[in-house]
Structure formats: structure tokens, C-alpha cells
mmCIF file of C-alpha atoms and ligand atoms in Angstrom:
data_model
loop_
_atom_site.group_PDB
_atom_site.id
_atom_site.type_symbol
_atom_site.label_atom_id
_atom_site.label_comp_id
_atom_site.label_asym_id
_atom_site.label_seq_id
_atom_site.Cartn_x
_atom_site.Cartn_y
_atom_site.Cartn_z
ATOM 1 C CA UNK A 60 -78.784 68.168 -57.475
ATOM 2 C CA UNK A 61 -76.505 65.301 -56.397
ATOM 3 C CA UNK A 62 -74.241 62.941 -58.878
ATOM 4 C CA UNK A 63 -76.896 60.362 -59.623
ATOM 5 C CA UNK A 64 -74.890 56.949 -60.447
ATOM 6 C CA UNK A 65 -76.033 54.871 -63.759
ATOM 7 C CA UNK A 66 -75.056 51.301 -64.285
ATOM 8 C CA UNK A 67 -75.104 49.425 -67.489
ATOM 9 C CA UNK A 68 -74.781 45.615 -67.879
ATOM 10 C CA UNK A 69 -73.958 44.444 -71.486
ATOM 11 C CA UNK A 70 -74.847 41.064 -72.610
ATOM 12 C CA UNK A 71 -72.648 40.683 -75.366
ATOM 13 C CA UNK A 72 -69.240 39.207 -75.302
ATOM 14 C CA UNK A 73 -67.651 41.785 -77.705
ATOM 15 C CA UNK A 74 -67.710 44.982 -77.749
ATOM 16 C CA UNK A 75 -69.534 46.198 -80.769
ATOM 17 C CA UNK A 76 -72.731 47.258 -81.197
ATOM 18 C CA UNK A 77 -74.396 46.664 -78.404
ATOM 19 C CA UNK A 78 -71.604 47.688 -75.895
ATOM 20 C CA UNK A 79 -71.013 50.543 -78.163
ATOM 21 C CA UNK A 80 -74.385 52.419 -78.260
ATOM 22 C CA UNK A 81 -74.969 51.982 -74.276
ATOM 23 C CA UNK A 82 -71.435 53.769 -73.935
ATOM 24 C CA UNK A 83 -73.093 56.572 -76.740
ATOM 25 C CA UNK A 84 -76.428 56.798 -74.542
ATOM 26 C CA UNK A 85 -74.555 56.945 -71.135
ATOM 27 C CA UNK A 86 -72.504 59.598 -72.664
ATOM 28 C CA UNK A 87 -75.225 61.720 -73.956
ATOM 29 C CA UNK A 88 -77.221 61.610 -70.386
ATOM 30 C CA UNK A 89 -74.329 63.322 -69.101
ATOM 31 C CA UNK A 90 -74.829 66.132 -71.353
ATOM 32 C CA UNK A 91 -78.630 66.212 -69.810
ATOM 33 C CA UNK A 92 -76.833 66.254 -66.181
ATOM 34 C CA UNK A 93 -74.892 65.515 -63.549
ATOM 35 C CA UNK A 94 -74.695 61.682 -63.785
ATOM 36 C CA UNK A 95 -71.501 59.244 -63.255
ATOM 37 C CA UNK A 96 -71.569 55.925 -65.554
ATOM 38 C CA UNK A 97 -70.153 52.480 -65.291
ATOM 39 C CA UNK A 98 -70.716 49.888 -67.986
ATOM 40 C CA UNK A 99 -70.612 46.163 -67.080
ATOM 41 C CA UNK A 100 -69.823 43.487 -69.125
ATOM 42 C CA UNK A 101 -71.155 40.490 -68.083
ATOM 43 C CA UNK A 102 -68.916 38.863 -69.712
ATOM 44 C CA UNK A 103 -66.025 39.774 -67.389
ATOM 45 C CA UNK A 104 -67.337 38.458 -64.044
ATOM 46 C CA UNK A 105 -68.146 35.092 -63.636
ATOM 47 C CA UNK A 106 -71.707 34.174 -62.891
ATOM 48 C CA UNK A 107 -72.995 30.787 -63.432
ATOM 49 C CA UNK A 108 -75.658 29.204 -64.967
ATOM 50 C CA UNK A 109 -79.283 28.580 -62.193
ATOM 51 C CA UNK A 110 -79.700 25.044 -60.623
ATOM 52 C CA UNK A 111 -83.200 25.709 -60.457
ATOM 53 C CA UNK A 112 -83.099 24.807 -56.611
ATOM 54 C CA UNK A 113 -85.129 27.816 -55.864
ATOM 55 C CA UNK A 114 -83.343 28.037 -52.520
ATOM 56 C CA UNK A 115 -83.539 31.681 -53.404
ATOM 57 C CA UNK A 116 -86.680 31.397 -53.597
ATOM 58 C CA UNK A 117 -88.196 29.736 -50.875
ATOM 59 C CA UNK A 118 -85.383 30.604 -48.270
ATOM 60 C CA UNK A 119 -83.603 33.198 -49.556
ATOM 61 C CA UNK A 120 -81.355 34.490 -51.977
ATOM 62 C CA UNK A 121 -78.335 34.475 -49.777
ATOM 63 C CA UNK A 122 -78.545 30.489 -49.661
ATOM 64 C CA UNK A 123 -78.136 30.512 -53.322
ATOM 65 C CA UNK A 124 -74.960 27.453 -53.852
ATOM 66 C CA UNK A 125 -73.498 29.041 -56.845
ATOM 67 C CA UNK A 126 -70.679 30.678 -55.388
ATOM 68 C CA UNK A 127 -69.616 33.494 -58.323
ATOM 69 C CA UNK A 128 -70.056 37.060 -59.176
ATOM 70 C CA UNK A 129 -73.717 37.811 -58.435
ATOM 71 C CA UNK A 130 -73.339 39.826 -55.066
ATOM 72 C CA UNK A 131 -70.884 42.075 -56.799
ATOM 73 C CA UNK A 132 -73.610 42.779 -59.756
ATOM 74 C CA UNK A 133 -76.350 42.748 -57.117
ATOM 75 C CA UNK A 134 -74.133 45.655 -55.143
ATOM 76 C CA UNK A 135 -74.007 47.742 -58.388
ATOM 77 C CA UNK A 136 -77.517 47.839 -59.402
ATOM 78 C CA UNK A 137 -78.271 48.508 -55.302
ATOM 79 C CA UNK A 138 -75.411 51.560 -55.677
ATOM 80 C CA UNK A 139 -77.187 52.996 -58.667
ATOM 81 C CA UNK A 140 -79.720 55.245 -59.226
ATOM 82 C CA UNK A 141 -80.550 54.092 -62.726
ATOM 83 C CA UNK A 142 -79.843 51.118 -64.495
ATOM 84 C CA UNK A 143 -79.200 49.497 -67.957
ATOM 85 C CA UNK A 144 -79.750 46.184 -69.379
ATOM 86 C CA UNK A 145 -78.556 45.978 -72.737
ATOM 87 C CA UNK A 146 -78.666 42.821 -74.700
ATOM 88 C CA UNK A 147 -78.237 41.966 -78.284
ATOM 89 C CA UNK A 148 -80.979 40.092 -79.583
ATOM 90 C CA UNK A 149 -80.155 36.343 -80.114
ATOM 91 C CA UNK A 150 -82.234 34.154 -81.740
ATOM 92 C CA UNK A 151 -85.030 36.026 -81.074
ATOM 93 C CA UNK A 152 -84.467 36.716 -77.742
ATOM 94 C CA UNK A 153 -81.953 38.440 -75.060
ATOM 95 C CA UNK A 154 -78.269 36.710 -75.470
ATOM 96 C CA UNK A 155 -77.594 33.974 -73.254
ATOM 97 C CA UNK A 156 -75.051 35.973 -71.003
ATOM 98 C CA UNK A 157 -78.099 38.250 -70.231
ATOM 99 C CA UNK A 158 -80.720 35.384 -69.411
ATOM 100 C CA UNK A 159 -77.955 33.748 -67.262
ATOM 101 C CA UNK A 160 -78.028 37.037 -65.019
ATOM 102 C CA UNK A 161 -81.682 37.292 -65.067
ATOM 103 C CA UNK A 162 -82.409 33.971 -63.611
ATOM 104 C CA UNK A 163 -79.579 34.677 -61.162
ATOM 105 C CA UNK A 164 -81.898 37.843 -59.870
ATOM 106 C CA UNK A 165 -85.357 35.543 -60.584
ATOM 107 C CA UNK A 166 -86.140 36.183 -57.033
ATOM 108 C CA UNK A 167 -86.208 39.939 -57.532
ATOM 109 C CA UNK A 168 -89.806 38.946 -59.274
ATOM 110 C CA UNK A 169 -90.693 37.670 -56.156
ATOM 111 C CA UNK A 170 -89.543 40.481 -53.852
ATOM 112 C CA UNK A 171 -89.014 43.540 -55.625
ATOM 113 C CA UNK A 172 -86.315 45.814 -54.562
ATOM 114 C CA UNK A 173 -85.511 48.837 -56.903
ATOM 115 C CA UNK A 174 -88.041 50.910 -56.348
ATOM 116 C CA UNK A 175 -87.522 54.707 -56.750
ATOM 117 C CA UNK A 176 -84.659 53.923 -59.568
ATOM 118 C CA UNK A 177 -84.607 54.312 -63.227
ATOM 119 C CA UNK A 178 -84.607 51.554 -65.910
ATOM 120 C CA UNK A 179 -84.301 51.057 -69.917
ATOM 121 C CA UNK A 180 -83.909 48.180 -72.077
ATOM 122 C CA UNK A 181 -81.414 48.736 -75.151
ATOM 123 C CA UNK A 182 -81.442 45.906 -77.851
ATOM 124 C CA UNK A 183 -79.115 45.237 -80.876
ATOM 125 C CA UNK A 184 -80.334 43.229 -83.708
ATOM 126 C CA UNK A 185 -79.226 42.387 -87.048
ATOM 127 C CA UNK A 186 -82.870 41.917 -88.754
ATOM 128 C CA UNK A 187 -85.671 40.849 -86.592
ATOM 129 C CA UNK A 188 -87.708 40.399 -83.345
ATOM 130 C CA UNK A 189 -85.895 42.874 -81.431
ATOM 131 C CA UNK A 190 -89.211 44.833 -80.525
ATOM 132 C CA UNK A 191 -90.380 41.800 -78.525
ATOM 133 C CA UNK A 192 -87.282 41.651 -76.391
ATOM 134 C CA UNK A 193 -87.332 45.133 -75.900
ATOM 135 C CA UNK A 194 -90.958 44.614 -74.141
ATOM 136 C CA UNK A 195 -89.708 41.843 -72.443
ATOM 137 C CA UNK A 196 -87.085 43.849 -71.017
ATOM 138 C CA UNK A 197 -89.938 46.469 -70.015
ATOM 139 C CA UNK A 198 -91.129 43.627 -68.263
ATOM 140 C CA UNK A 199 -88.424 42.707 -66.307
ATOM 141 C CA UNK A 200 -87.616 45.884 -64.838
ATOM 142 C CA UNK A 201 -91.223 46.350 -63.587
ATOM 143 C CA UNK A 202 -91.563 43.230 -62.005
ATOM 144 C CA UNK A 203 -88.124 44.222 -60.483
ATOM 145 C CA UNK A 204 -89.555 47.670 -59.337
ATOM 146 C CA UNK A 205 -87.858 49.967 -61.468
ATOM 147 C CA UNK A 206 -89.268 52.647 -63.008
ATOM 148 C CA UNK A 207 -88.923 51.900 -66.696
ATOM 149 C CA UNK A 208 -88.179 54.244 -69.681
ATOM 150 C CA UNK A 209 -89.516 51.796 -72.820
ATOM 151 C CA UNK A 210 -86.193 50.502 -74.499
ATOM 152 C CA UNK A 211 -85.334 51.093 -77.751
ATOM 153 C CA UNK A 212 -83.810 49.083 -80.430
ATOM 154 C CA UNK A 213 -81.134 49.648 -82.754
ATOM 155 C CA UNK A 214 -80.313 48.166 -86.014
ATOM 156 C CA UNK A 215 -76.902 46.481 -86.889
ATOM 157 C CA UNK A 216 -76.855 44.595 -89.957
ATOM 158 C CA UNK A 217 -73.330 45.585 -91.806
ATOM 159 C CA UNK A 218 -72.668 47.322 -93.530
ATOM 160 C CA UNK A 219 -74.741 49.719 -91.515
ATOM 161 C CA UNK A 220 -76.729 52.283 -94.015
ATOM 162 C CA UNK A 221 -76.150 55.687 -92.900
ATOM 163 C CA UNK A 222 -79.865 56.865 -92.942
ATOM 164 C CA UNK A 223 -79.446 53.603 -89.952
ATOM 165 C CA UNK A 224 -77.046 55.084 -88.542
ATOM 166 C CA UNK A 225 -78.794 58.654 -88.159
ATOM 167 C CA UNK A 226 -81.770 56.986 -86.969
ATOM 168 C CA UNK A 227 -79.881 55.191 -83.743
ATOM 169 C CA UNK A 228 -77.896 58.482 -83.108
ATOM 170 C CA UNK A 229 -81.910 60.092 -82.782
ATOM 171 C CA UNK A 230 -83.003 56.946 -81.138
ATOM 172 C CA UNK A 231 -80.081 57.403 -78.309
ATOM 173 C CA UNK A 232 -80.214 61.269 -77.738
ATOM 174 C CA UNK A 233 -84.008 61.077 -77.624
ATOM 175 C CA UNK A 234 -83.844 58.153 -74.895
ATOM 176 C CA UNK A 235 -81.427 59.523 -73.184
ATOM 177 C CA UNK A 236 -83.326 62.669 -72.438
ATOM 178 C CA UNK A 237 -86.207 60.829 -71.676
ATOM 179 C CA UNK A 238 -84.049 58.390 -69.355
ATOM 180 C CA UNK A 239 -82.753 61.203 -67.593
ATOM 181 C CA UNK A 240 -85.896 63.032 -67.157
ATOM 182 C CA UNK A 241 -87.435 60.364 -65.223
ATOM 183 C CA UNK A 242 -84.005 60.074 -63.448
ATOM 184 C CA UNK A 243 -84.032 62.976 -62.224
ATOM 185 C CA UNK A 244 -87.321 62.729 -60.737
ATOM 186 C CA UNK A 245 -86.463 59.793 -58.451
ATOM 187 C CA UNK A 246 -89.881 59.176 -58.335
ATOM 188 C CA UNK A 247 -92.173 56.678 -55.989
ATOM 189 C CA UNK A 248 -95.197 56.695 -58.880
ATOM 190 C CA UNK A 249 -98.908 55.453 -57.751
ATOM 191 C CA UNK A 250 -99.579 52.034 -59.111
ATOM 192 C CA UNK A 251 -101.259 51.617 -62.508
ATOM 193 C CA UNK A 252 -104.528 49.531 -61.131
ATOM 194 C CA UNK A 253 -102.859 46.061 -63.122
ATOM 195 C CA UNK A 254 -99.723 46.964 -61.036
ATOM 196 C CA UNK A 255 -101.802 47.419 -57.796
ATOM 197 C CA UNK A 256 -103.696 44.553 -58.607
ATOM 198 C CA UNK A 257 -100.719 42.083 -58.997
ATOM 199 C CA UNK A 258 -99.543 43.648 -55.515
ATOM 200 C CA UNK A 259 -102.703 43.003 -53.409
ATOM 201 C CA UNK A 260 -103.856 39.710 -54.988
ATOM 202 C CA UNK A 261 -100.154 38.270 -54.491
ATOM 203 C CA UNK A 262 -99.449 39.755 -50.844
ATOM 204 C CA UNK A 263 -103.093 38.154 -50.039
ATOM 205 C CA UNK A 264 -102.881 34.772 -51.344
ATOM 206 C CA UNK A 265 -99.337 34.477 -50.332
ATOM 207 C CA UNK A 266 -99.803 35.602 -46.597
ATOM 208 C CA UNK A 267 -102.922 32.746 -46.657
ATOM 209 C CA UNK A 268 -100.486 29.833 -48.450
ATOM 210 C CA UNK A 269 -97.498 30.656 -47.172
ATOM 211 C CA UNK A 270 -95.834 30.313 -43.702
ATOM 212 C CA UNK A 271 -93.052 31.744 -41.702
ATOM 213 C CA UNK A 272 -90.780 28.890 -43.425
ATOM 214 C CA UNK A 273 -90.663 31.165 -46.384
ATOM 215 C CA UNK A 274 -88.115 33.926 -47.420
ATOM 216 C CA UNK A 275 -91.416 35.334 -49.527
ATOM 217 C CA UNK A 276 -93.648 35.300 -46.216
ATOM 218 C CA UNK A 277 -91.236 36.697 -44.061
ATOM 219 C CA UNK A 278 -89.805 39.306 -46.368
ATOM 220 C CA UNK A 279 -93.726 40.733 -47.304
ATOM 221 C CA UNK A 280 -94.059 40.635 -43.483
ATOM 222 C CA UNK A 281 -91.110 42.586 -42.446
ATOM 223 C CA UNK A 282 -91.575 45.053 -45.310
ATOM 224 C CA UNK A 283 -95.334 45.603 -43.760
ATOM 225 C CA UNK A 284 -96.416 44.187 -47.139
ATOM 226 C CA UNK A 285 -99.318 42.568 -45.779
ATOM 227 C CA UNK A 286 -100.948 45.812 -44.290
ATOM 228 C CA UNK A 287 -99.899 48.125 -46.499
ATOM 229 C CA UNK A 288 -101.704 50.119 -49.775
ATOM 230 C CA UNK A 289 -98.349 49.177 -52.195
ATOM 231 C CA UNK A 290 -94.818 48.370 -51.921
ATOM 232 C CA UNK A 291 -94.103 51.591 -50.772
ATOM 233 C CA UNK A 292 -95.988 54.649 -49.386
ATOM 234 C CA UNK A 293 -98.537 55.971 -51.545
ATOM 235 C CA UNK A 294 -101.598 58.033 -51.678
ATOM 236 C CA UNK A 295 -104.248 56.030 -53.388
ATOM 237 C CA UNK A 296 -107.034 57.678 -55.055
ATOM 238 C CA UNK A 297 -111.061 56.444 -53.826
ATOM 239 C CA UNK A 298 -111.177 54.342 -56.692
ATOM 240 C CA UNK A 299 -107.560 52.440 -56.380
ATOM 241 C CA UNK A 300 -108.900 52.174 -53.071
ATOM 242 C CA UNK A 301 -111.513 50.519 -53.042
ATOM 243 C CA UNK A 302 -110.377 48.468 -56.084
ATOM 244 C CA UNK A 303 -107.355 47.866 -53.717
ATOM 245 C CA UNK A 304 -109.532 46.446 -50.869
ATOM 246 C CA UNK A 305 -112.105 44.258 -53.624
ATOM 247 C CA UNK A 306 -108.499 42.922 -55.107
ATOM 248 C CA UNK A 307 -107.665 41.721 -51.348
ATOM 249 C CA UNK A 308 -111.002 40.016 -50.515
ATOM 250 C CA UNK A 309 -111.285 38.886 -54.110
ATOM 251 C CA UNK A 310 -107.471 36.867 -53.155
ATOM 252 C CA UNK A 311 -108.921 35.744 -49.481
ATOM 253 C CA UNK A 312 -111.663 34.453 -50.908
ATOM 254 C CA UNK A 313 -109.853 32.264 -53.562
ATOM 255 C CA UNK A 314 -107.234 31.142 -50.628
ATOM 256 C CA UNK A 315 -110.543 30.080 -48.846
ATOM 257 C CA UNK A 316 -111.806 27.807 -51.739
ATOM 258 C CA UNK A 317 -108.712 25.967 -52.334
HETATM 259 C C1 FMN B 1576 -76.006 33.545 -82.094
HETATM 260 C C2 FMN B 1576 -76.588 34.753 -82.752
HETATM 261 C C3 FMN B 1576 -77.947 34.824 -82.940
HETATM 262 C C4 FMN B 1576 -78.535 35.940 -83.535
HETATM 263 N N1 FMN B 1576 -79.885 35.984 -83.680
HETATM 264 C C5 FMN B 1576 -80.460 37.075 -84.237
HETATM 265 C C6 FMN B 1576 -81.873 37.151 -84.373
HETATM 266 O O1 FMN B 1576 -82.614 36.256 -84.016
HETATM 267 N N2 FMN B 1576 -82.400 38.258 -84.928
HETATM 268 C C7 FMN B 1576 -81.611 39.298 -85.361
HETATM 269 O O2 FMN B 1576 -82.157 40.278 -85.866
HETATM 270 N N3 FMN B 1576 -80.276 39.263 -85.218
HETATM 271 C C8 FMN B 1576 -79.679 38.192 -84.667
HETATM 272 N N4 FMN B 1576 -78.309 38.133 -84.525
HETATM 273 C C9 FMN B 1576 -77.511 39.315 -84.909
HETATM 274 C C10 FMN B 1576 -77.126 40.159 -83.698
HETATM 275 O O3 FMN B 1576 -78.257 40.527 -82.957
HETATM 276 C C11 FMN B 1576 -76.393 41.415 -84.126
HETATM 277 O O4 FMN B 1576 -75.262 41.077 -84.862
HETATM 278 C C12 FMN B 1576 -76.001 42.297 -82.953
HETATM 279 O O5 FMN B 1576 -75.459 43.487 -83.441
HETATM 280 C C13 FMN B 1576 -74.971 41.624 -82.071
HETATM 281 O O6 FMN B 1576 -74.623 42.475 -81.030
HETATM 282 P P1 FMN B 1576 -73.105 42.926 -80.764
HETATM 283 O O7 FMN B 1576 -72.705 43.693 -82.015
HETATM 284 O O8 FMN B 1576 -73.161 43.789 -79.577
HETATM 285 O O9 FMN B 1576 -72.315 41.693 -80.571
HETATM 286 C C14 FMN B 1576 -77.715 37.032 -83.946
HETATM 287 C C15 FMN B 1576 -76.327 36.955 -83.739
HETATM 288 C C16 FMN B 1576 -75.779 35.846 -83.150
HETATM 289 C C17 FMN B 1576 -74.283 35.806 -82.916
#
């Protein structure tokens, strides 16, 4: 099998526990296989804060004003086979270096790209609410396309207990395997039916409210979003099927009464 390329991006602006346990899990998936790693700290390019213009949007991302970093990052995560976002957990959330490069891919929700790649969440926290951001982080990578490996969280508070310490060492190896697996599989999965139903019921109504003035309209169109089963090719079972095709007049139907 080819090289396959992972990317990390690191939300923190040190390099400490959060930096540190992405460079442990990139270095065990290379003793699962062939795999090449970068690690990105966000905190070294310069990417500034949304406008909320939604030029991005509504005509597309390459009208975006802020003139920074964010076609480099958005180069490395389209170079990579898998990718890492790992954030430490700030006041109960992901740190605000993180959230700043979110928003700055927020159209990626609308027009999902990264299909076919692999994603995982990591998460550093001192004490608390780390499992929520590690969902949200699920999240994000699914409405981005990815396929997602669940994240996992580690524990930091110092000084850290050893039985702690043992337990993220586990945590990392046992992700990493898993990571890779799914890697290696560079897989095009069939849509969970909440999946294919967010697909068909937003391709519909958007195709009825939407017009060629729109990036979203135009992209779905060019893609062969509008006629197609899912994103990409799949073979849909009879049930996804026909749920697929209720889901479609379900969303034409609801266009029609507004
Ligand atoms: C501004 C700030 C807010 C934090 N908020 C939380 C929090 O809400 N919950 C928590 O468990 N830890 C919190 N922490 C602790 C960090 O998550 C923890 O120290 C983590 O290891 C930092 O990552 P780093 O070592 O990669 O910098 C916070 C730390 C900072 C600096």
C-alpha cells in the first residue's frame, strides 16, 4: 500500500499536552503502517477571526475578504488522507485558536468535501467537560465528510498521576490502531439513514429555495447532488431507498407549503 499522509492541527499555543500526545498518537500509527505525519500549529500561521459576511457562504469561499493563512490549511487537509483536530478544552469547549479555524471552514458544513478521508478528535483537559467537545468534534468532521474515528480525551491536571498517565498511553495506542484501521480502508461508507436523511431533505429544499445566484445551488448542481442517491456513489439498500425517495418528496412538499 501507498504512504498515506496524516495531518494534525493543534489548537493550543504551547506545546504541552495537547501538542504532545497528537505527536505520541501520530507516532504510534506509524508503527501500524506506512503513514507520513505533519503536525500544525495553528498558532504559527495567521488566520483571522470570521466577519460573519457569509460571502463564503452564499458565493463562495474563494470571495472570503480575510486575506491570511486559510488556503494553506485548506491545501493540507485536501493533501491528506487523514486528519487531526486536536484542541485543549477551554472553558468547556474547543480553545479559541481551534473555533477561529472552524468558522474559517463553516462552509465545509454546507458543501462537504472530505469524503473518503479519515478523522479523530483529541482533547486535553485539566478536570471537566472534555467528553462533550470530543462529540462535538465527532460532529464536525461528519458534517465535513470525514469518516470519523470517536476522539478521545486525555487528562492533564499536574502533577499528572501515573495510573493517568498509563491510561492516555492505552488511550493513544488503542486509537491509533483504530485510526489507522479505518485509514487504511479509504472507505466511501453507505449513509447511516439520519446521514442520508440530512442529504436528501437539504439537496431538496435547497434546489426549491435556492437559485443559480448561490455558491450552495451551483456547487450541489455541478456535483450532480440534486439527482444523485448521496454525496458520492453508493449502493443503497430497498429500504434506504425508498426512505431516500419519501425523504425527497417529504422536502418538496415542505418547499411547496412555504
Ligand atoms: C483559558 C483556559 C481555560 C480552561 N478551561 C478548562 C475547562 O473548562 N475544563 C478543564 O477541564 N480544563 C480547562 N483548562 C485546562 C486545560 O484544558 C489543560 O491545562 C490542558 O492541558 C491545556 O492544554 P495544553 O497543555 O496543550 O496547553 C483551561 C485552561 C485554560 C488556559
Amino acid at each position: 500500500m501507498n504512504e498515506m499522509k496524516v495531518t494534525a492541527f493543534v489548537g493550543s499555543a504551547r506545546k504541552k499536552h495537547t501538542y504532545l500526545a497528537t505527536e505520541r498518537f501520530l507516532k504510534s500509527l506509524q508503527k501500524n503502517g506506512d503513514v507520513d505525519f505533519e503536525i500544525v500549529a495553528l498558532a504559527d500561521y495567521n488566520l483571522k477571526t470570521c466577519r460573519g459576511c457569509k460571502l463564503c457562504l452564499d458565493k463562495g469561499e474563494e470571495l472570503c475578504p480575510l486575506k491570511d493563512d486559510r488556503d494553506i490549511l485548506m491545501e493540507k487537509v485536501r493533501q491528506s488522507d487523514g486528519v487531526v483536530f486536536a484542541t485543549p478544552n477551554y472553558s468547556f469547549q474547543v480553545s479559541g485558536l481551534m473555533k477561529v479555524f472552524l468558522d474559517r471552514f463553516g462552509y465545509v458544513f454546507h458543501r462537504p468535501e472530505y469524503f473518503g478521508k479519515t478523522f479523530t478528535g483529541i482533547v486535553a483537559q485539566g478536570v471537566y467537560g472534555g467528553k462533550e467537545i470530543v462529540k462535538y468534534l465527532d460532529f464536525v468532521g461528519s458534517g465535513m465528510g470525514f469518516n470519523v474515528v470517536s476522539g478521545f480525551l486525555i487528562n492533564t491536571r499536574e502533577p499528572v498521576p501515573e495510573s493517568e498517565q498509563v491510561k492516555t498511553e492505552k488511550a493513544i495506542e488503542k486509537q491509533s490502531l483504530r485510526f489507522y484501521r479505518q485509514l487504511a480502508r479509504k472507505e466511501y461508507p453507505s449513509p447511516s439513514m439520519l446521514k442520508l436523511m440530512i442529504f436528501r431533505m437539504s439537496r431538496t429544499s435547497l434546489k426549491a429555495a435556492l437559485t443559480e445566484d448561490f455558491k450552495d445551488y451551483r456547487h450541489f448542481r455541478d456535483q450532480g447532488w440534486f439527482d444523485n442517491d448521496y454525496y458520492y456513489p453508493v449502493k443503497l439498500n430497498p429500504v434506504k431507498r425508498t426512505a431516500g425517495w419519501l425523504f425527497d418528496i417529504t422536502a418538496r412538499r415542505m418547499a411547496a407549503a412555504n
